[in-house]
PDB file of C-alpha atoms in Angstrom:
ATOM      1  CA  UNK A   1       0.213  -0.139  -0.038  1.00 46.00           C
ATOM      2  CA  UNK A   2       0.801   3.583  -0.599  1.00 48.00           C
ATOM      3  CA  UNK A   3       2.312   5.323   2.224  1.00 50.00           C
ATOM      4  CA  UNK A   4       1.804   8.409   0.450  1.00 57.00           C
ATOM      5  CA  UNK A   5       0.340  10.059  -2.522  1.00 60.00           C
ATOM      6  CA  UNK A   6       3.450  10.524  -4.025  1.00 62.00           C
ATOM      7  CA  UNK A   7       4.583   7.412  -3.599  1.00 62.00           C
ATOM      8  CA  UNK A   8       5.402   5.171  -6.589  1.00 64.00           C
ATOM      9  CA  UNK A   9       4.915   1.665  -6.458  1.00 75.00           C
ATOM     10  CA  UNK A  10       6.287  -0.454  -9.598  1.00 84.00           C
ATOM     11  CA  UNK A  11       3.761  -3.600 -10.837  1.00 92.00           C
ATOM     12  CA  UNK A  12       5.367  -5.604 -12.530  1.00 96.00           C
ATOM     13  CA  UNK A  13       3.829  -8.514 -15.717  1.00 97.00           C
ATOM     14  CA  UNK A  14       4.546 -11.556 -17.024  1.00 97.00           C
ATOM     15  CA  UNK A  15       4.719 -11.543 -21.271  1.00 97.00           C
ATOM     16  CA  UNK A  16       6.054 -14.108 -23.742  1.00 94.00           C
ATOM     17  CA  UNK A  17       7.404 -13.657 -27.554  1.00 93.00           C
ATOM     18  CA  UNK A  18       7.347 -16.711 -29.421  1.00 89.00           C
ATOM     19  CA  UNK A  19      10.192 -17.534 -32.084  1.00 88.00           C
ATOM     20  CA  UNK A  20       9.661 -17.358 -35.732  1.00 86.00           C
ATOM     21  CA  UNK A  21      11.577 -17.945 -39.192  1.00 89.00           C
ATOM     22  CA  UNK A  22      11.613 -14.348 -39.805  1.00 90.00           C
ATOM     23  CA  UNK A  23      12.922 -13.341 -36.641  1.00 93.00           C
ATOM     24  CA  UNK A  24      10.935 -12.872 -32.660  1.00 94.00           C
ATOM     25  CA  UNK A  25       6.944 -12.003 -32.818  1.00 91.00           C
ATOM     26  CA  UNK A  26       6.053  -9.066 -30.310  1.00 93.00           C
ATOM     27  CA  UNK A  27       5.833  -9.166 -26.887  1.00 95.00           C
ATOM     28  CA  UNK A  28       2.375 -11.111 -25.936  1.00 94.00           C
ATOM     29  CA  UNK A  29       0.846 -10.624 -22.115  1.00 96.00           C
ATOM     30  CA  UNK A  30      -0.329 -13.416 -20.322  1.00 96.00           C
ATOM     31  CA  UNK A  31      -3.885 -13.272 -19.293  1.00 95.00           C
ATOM     32  CA  UNK A  32      -5.427 -11.630 -16.811  1.00 96.00           C
ATOM     33  CA  UNK A  33      -5.911 -13.829 -14.824  1.00 96.00           C
ATOM     34  CA  UNK A  34      -1.882 -14.711 -14.357  1.00 97.00           C
ATOM     35  CA  UNK A  35      -1.335 -10.688 -14.700  1.00 97.00           C
ATOM     36  CA  UNK A  36      -3.815  -9.723 -11.914  1.00 96.00           C
ATOM     37  CA  UNK A  37      -4.651  -6.119 -12.204  1.00 94.00           C
ATOM     38  CA  UNK A  38      -2.446  -4.120  -8.809  1.00 93.00           C
ATOM     39  CA  UNK A  39      -0.743  -7.203  -8.320  1.00 96.00           C
ATOM     40  CA  UNK A  40       3.129  -7.973  -9.419  1.00 97.00           C
ATOM     41  CA  UNK A  41       3.237 -11.062 -11.232  1.00 98.00           C
ATOM     42  CA  UNK A  42       6.987 -11.476 -11.803  1.00 97.00           C
ATOM     43  CA  UNK A  43      10.454 -13.579 -11.686  1.00 98.00           C
ATOM     44  CA  UNK A  44       8.874 -16.447 -14.619  1.00 97.00           C
ATOM     45  CA  UNK A  45      10.560 -20.001 -14.899  1.00 98.00           C
ATOM     46  CA  UNK A  46       9.728 -21.945 -17.552  1.00 96.00           C
ATOM     47  CA  UNK A  47      10.061 -26.027 -17.383  1.00 96.00           C
ATOM     48  CA  UNK A  48       9.493 -28.716 -19.644  1.00 95.00           C
ATOM     49  CA  UNK A  49       7.819 -32.273 -19.442  1.00 90.00           C
ATOM     50  CA  UNK A  50       6.739 -34.795 -21.490  1.00 86.00           C
ATOM     51  CA  UNK A  51       3.602 -32.680 -22.649  1.00 91.00           C
ATOM     52  CA  UNK A  52       3.663 -29.985 -20.240  1.00 94.00           C
ATOM     53  CA  UNK A  53       5.038 -26.841 -20.227  1.00 96.00           C
ATOM     54  CA  UNK A  54       4.801 -25.771 -16.284  1.00 97.00           C
ATOM     55  CA  UNK A  55       5.460 -21.332 -15.462  1.00 98.00           C
ATOM     56  CA  UNK A  56       6.526 -20.797 -11.815  1.00 98.00           C
ATOM     57  CA  UNK A  57       6.682 -17.306 -10.871  1.00 98.00           C
ATOM     58  CA  UNK A  58       6.144 -14.979  -8.113  1.00 98.00           C
ATOM     59  CA  UNK A  59       3.545 -12.683  -6.913  1.00 98.00           C
ATOM     60  CA  UNK A  60       1.904 -11.141  -4.356  1.00 97.00           C
ATOM     61  CA  UNK A  61      -1.335 -11.598  -5.736  1.00 96.00           C
ATOM     62  CA  UNK A  62      -4.435 -12.349  -3.108  1.00 95.00           C
ATOM     63  CA  UNK A  63      -5.212 -15.961  -2.160  1.00 94.00           C
ATOM     64  CA  UNK A  64      -1.388 -16.426  -0.583  1.00 94.00           C
ATOM     65  CA  UNK A  65       0.766 -17.213   2.546  1.00 95.00           C
ATOM     66  CA  UNK A  66       1.675 -13.522   3.657  1.00 91.00           C
ATOM     67  CA  UNK A  67       4.311 -10.898   0.582  1.00 94.00           C
ATOM     68  CA  UNK A  68       5.188 -12.956  -1.974  1.00 97.00           C
ATOM     69  CA  UNK A  69       4.741 -16.104  -2.738  1.00 98.00           C
ATOM     70  CA  UNK A  70       5.206 -18.875  -5.692  1.00 98.00           C
ATOM     71  CA  UNK A  71       2.658 -20.205  -7.724  1.00 98.00           C
ATOM     72  CA  UNK A  72       2.261 -21.878 -11.044  1.00 98.00           C
ATOM     73  CA  UNK A  73      -0.128 -22.959 -13.784  1.00 97.00           C
ATOM     74  CA  UNK A  74       0.423 -24.913 -16.487  1.00 96.00           C
ATOM     75  CA  UNK A  75      -0.498 -25.124 -20.808  1.00 95.00           C
ATOM     76  CA  UNK A  76      -0.375 -28.054 -23.551  1.00 94.00           C
ATOM     77  CA  UNK A  77       3.159 -27.853 -25.212  1.00 91.00           C
ATOM     78  CA  UNK A  78       1.201 -29.465 -27.708  1.00 89.00           C
ATOM     79  CA  UNK A  79      -1.253 -25.969 -28.572  1.00 88.00           C
ATOM     80  CA  UNK A  80      -0.210 -22.905 -30.163  1.00 84.00           C
ATOM     81  CA  UNK A  81      -1.821 -21.500 -27.856  1.00 87.00           C
ATOM     82  CA  UNK A  82      -0.633 -18.844 -24.337  1.00 88.00           C
ATOM     83  CA  UNK A  83      -3.511 -20.268 -22.302  1.00 91.00           C
ATOM     84  CA  UNK A  84      -2.266 -21.461 -18.979  1.00 95.00           C
ATOM     85  CA  UNK A  85      -4.289 -23.205 -16.281  1.00 96.00           C
ATOM     86  CA  UNK A  86      -5.429 -20.494 -13.346  1.00 97.00           C
ATOM     87  CA  UNK A  87      -1.899 -20.705 -11.383  1.00 97.00           C
ATOM     88  CA  UNK A  88      -2.346 -22.223  -7.630  1.00 97.00           C
ATOM     89  CA  UNK A  89       0.036 -21.515  -4.412  1.00 98.00           C
ATOM     90  CA  UNK A  90       2.610 -23.820  -4.472  1.00 98.00           C
ATOM     91  CA  UNK A  91       1.679 -23.980  -0.861  1.00 97.00           C
ATOM     92  CA  UNK A  92       3.035 -23.377   2.620  1.00 96.00           C
ATOM     93  CA  UNK A  93       6.289 -26.032   2.454  1.00 97.00           C
ATOM     94  CA  UNK A  94       7.438 -23.267   0.259  1.00 98.00           C
ATOM     95  CA  UNK A  95       5.800 -20.304   0.723  1.00 98.00           C
ATOM     96  CA  UNK A  96       5.341 -18.079   4.157  1.00 97.00           C
ATOM     97  CA  UNK A  97       4.248 -14.877   5.503  1.00 96.00           C
ATOM     98  CA  UNK A  98       7.621 -12.989   4.229  1.00 96.00           C
ATOM     99  CA  UNK A  99       8.384 -13.480   0.429  1.00 97.00           C
ATOM    100  CA  UNK A 100       9.118 -16.466  -2.077  1.00 98.00           C
ATOM    101  CA  UNK A 101      11.291 -15.284  -5.042  1.00 98.00           C
ATOM    102  CA  UNK A 102      12.997 -15.705  -8.210  1.00 98.00           C
ATOM    103  CA  UNK A 103      12.402 -19.749  -8.207  1.00 98.00           C
ATOM    104  CA  UNK A 104      14.771 -21.723 -10.640  1.00 98.00           C
ATOM    105  CA  UNK A 105      13.754 -25.108 -11.390  1.00 98.00           C
ATOM    106  CA  UNK A 106      16.323 -27.679 -11.410  1.00 96.00           C
ATOM    107  CA  UNK A 107      13.808 -30.384 -14.427  1.00 95.00           C
ATOM    108  CA  UNK A 108      16.815 -33.428 -13.979  1.00 93.00           C
ATOM    109  CA  UNK A 109      16.937 -33.374 -10.321  1.00 94.00           C
ATOM    110  CA  UNK A 110      12.848 -31.998  -9.669  1.00 96.00           C
ATOM    111  CA  UNK A 111      14.428 -29.958  -6.970  1.00 97.00           C
ATOM    112  CA  UNK A 112      13.445 -26.283  -7.003  1.00 98.00           C
ATOM    113  CA  UNK A 113      15.328 -23.131  -6.279  1.00 98.00           C
ATOM    114  CA  UNK A 114      14.470 -19.800  -4.858  1.00 98.00           C
ATOM    115  CA  UNK A 115      14.785 -17.180  -2.275  1.00 98.00           C
ATOM    116  CA  UNK A 116      13.140 -15.922   0.764  1.00 97.00           C
ATOM    117  CA  UNK A 117      12.886 -13.565   4.106  1.00 96.00           C
ATOM    118  CA  UNK A 118      10.526 -16.139   5.462  1.00 93.00           C
ATOM    119  CA  UNK A 119      12.532 -19.162   5.722  1.00 95.00           C
ATOM    120  CA  UNK A 120      15.156 -19.882   8.541  1.00 91.00           C
ATOM    121  CA  UNK A 121      17.703 -17.348   6.857  1.00 91.00           C
ATOM    122  CA  UNK A 122      21.453 -16.382   7.789  1.00 93.00           C
ATOM    123  CA  UNK A 123      20.288 -12.401   7.141  1.00 92.00           C
ATOM    124  CA  UNK A 124      17.805 -10.481   4.566  1.00 94.00           C
ATOM    125  CA  UNK A 125      16.899 -13.261   1.200  1.00 97.00           C
ATOM    126  CA  UNK A 126      18.914 -16.486   1.079  1.00 97.00           C
ATOM    127  CA  UNK A 127      18.378 -19.208  -1.352  1.00 98.00           C
ATOM    128  CA  UNK A 128      16.819 -22.323  -0.350  1.00 98.00           C
ATOM    129  CA  UNK A 129      15.724 -25.250  -2.170  1.00 97.00           C
ATOM    130  CA  UNK A 130      13.269 -27.942  -1.907  1.00 98.00           C
ATOM    131  CA  UNK A 131      12.426 -31.409  -3.926  1.00 97.00           C
ATOM    132  CA  UNK A 132       8.759 -31.626  -5.034  1.00 96.00           C
ATOM    133  CA  UNK A 133       6.953 -30.608  -7.744  1.00 94.00           C
ATOM    134  CA  UNK A 134       3.584 -28.074  -8.681  1.00 94.00           C
ATOM    135  CA  UNK A 135       1.641 -28.802  -4.673  1.00 93.00           C
ATOM    136  CA  UNK A 136       3.958 -31.658  -3.394  1.00 96.00           C
ATOM    137  CA  UNK A 137       6.747 -30.288  -2.045  1.00 97.00           C
ATOM    138  CA  UNK A 138       9.497 -31.822   0.358  1.00 97.00           C
ATOM    139  CA  UNK A 139      11.204 -29.496   3.775  1.00 96.00           C
ATOM    140  CA  UNK A 140      13.153 -26.628   2.551  1.00 97.00           C
ATOM    141  CA  UNK A 141      16.490 -26.760   3.069  1.00 97.00           C
ATOM    142  CA  UNK A 142      19.407 -23.301   3.782  1.00 97.00           C
ATOM    143  CA  UNK A 143      22.276 -23.573   0.892  1.00 96.00           C
ATOM    144  CA  UNK A 144      24.466 -22.024   3.272  1.00 95.00           C
ATOM    145  CA  UNK A 145      27.590 -20.538   2.977  1.00 94.00           C
ATOM    146  CA  UNK A 146      28.733 -19.195   0.470  1.00 93.00           C
ATOM    147  CA  UNK A 147      25.792 -19.238  -1.750  1.00 95.00           C
ATOM    148  CA  UNK A 148      23.766 -17.208   1.212  1.00 96.00           C
ATOM    149  CA  UNK A 149      25.236 -14.067   2.996  1.00 94.00           C
ATOM    150  CA  UNK A 150      24.372 -11.888   6.162  1.00 94.00           C
ATOM    151  CA  UNK A 151      22.570 -10.334   3.515  1.00 96.00           C
ATOM    152  CA  UNK A 152      20.372 -10.491   0.554  1.00 96.00           C
ATOM    153  CA  UNK A 153      20.568 -13.274  -2.460  1.00 97.00           C
ATOM    154  CA  UNK A 154      18.321 -14.324  -4.537  1.00 96.00           C
ATOM    155  CA  UNK A 155      18.257 -15.236  -8.516  1.00 97.00           C
ATOM    156  CA  UNK A 156      20.525 -18.542  -8.297  1.00 97.00           C
ATOM    157  CA  UNK A 157      20.272 -20.508 -11.813  1.00 97.00           C
ATOM    158  CA  UNK A 158      22.244 -23.441 -12.984  1.00 96.00           C
ATOM    159  CA  UNK A 159      24.417 -23.930 -15.665  1.00 94.00           C
ATOM    160  CA  UNK A 160      22.448 -26.969 -18.252  1.00 90.00           C
ATOM    161  CA  UNK A 161      25.569 -28.576 -17.690  1.00 89.00           C
ATOM    162  CA  UNK A 162      25.491 -28.331 -13.772  1.00 87.00           C
ATOM    163  CA  UNK A 163      29.258 -27.289 -13.367  1.00 91.00           C
ATOM    164  CA  UNK A 164      28.269 -24.000 -11.917  1.00 94.00           C
ATOM    165  CA  UNK A 165      26.033 -21.003 -11.420  1.00 96.00           C
ATOM    166  CA  UNK A 166      24.867 -17.664 -11.313  1.00 97.00           C
ATOM    167  CA  UNK A 167      23.109 -15.972  -8.678  1.00 97.00           C
ATOM    168  CA  UNK A 168      23.333 -11.951  -7.485  1.00 97.00           C
ATOM    169  CA  UNK A 169      23.628  -9.923  -3.644  1.00 96.00           C
ATOM    170  CA  UNK A 170      24.777  -7.459  -2.644  1.00 94.00           C
ATOM    171  CA  UNK A 171      27.070  -8.885   0.063  1.00 93.00           C
ATOM    172  CA  UNK A 172      30.718  -6.961   0.605  1.00 90.00           C
ATOM    173  CA  UNK A 173      33.307  -8.777  -0.993  1.00 85.00           C
ATOM    174  CA  UNK A 174      37.551  -8.607  -0.903  1.00 77.00           C
ATOM    175  CA  UNK A 175      37.925  -5.656   0.163  1.00 75.00           C
ATOM    176  CA  UNK A 176      36.902  -4.517  -3.365  1.00 78.00           C
ATOM    177  CA  UNK A 177      33.540  -3.310  -2.183  1.00 81.00           C
ATOM    178  CA  UNK A 178      32.453  -2.005   1.287  1.00 82.00           C
ATOM    179  CA  UNK A 179      29.054  -1.454   0.995  1.00 87.00           C
ATOM    180  CA  UNK A 180      25.415  -3.101   0.575  1.00 87.00           C
ATOM    181  CA  UNK A 181      23.576  -0.922  -1.394  1.00 86.00           C
ATOM    182  CA  UNK A 182      24.174  -1.944  -4.767  1.00 90.00           C
ATOM    183  CA  UNK A 183      23.811  -5.675  -6.101  1.00 92.00           C
ATOM    184  CA  UNK A 184      26.508  -7.836  -7.926  1.00 93.00           C
ATOM    185  CA  UNK A 185      26.271 -11.141 -10.343  1.00 95.00           C
ATOM    186  CA  UNK A 186      28.316 -13.948  -9.053  1.00 94.00           C
ATOM    187  CA  UNK A 187      29.614 -17.081 -10.376  1.00 96.00           C
ATOM    188  CA  UNK A 188      30.153 -20.374  -8.468  1.00 94.00           C
ATOM    189  CA  UNK A 189      31.258 -23.595  -9.652  1.00 94.00           C
ATOM    190  CA  UNK A 190      30.360 -26.616  -8.272  1.00 87.00           C
ATOM    191  CA  UNK A 191      33.580 -29.199  -7.670  1.00 80.00           C
ATOM    192  CA  UNK A 192      34.548 -31.920 -10.423  1.00 69.00           C
ATOM    193  CA  UNK A 193      33.888 -35.150  -8.990  1.00 65.00           C
ATOM    194  CA  UNK A 194      37.070 -37.981 -10.646  1.00 65.00           C
ATOM    195  CA  UNK A 195      35.763 -41.460 -10.125  1.00 71.00           C
ATOM    196  CA  UNK A 196      37.921 -43.844  -8.655  1.00 75.00           C
ATOM    197  CA  UNK A 197      39.460 -46.104 -11.134  1.00 79.00           C
ATOM    198  CA  UNK A 198      40.126 -50.100 -10.887  1.00 78.00           C
ATOM    199  CA  UNK A 199      42.717 -52.400 -12.536  1.00 79.00           C
ATOM    200  CA  UNK A 200      42.751 -55.546 -12.526  1.00 82.00           C
ATOM    201  CA  UNK A 201      44.973 -58.265 -14.296  1.00 83.00           C
ATOM    202  CA  UNK A 202      48.043 -60.615 -13.815  1.00 81.00           C
ATOM    203  CA  UNK A 203      52.241 -59.781 -14.273  1.00 82.00           C
ATOM    204  CA  UNK A 204      54.223 -62.189 -15.226  1.00 82.00           C
ATOM    205  CA  UNK A 205      57.595 -62.274 -15.538  1.00 82.00           C
ATOM    206  CA  UNK A 206      58.980 -62.487 -18.843  1.00 80.00           C
ATOM    207  CA  UNK A 207      62.020 -65.516 -18.022  1.00 78.00           C
ATOM    208  CA  UNK A 208      60.115 -67.589 -16.413  1.00 74.00           C
TER     209      UNK A 208
END
C-alpha cells in the first residue's frame, strides 16, 4: 500500500514472445487471471515435462500465504495457444508470511531453488531448496555458505551442464566492495567429481 500520494509502486507483468522464421514476435501479455490488475507478477521460470509447459512465478496476488508467494500454472506443449491453467499456490512448505521470489527449477533432479526472507536465513533473502513439484514439496533446506550471506541473495540459477551457475547478491567481498548498497552478479563452480578407477590383471616374469 502507498504510504503517501507521491510514493511510486512498480507493478510487474509477464509477457511471452514466440520464435518465428523471420525473427521474434511482438511481446504478448499473459491473460488477466495470471497478470492480475493491481498485483505484481514476476520472476518467471519455465519447465518442460513430457507434454506440459509449467510456469513457476512469484506474485503478491490475493490467496497467498503473505507477501510474495511462488505460484504455478501449466499449458499443453502441443498447443499453439498461450492459455495456461489458473495459477495455484505452491503451499505452506514453500511459501511463508514473508516473501518467496526468483524460483529456479532443476527439472533433471526435481529440485526447486528460490529465495526467501520468511524461512530460516543467515540474513535478508537466502537461497533455499526443496525437492518435489507443483504443490507437493519436501521440507526446505538452506543452501548455507558460500551461496548465502548476511544480506540478500537471490536469482540462483544453474548451468545446463551442472558445472556451476550464477546468483545475485549485495554482499561485501574481497575488500573491493565495502557497502551493501548495490547488487552484483556472482558465478559459482561445482566441484569436479573424479571417479575412482581400479584395474585388475596379472603380472608375469618374462624370463620364467
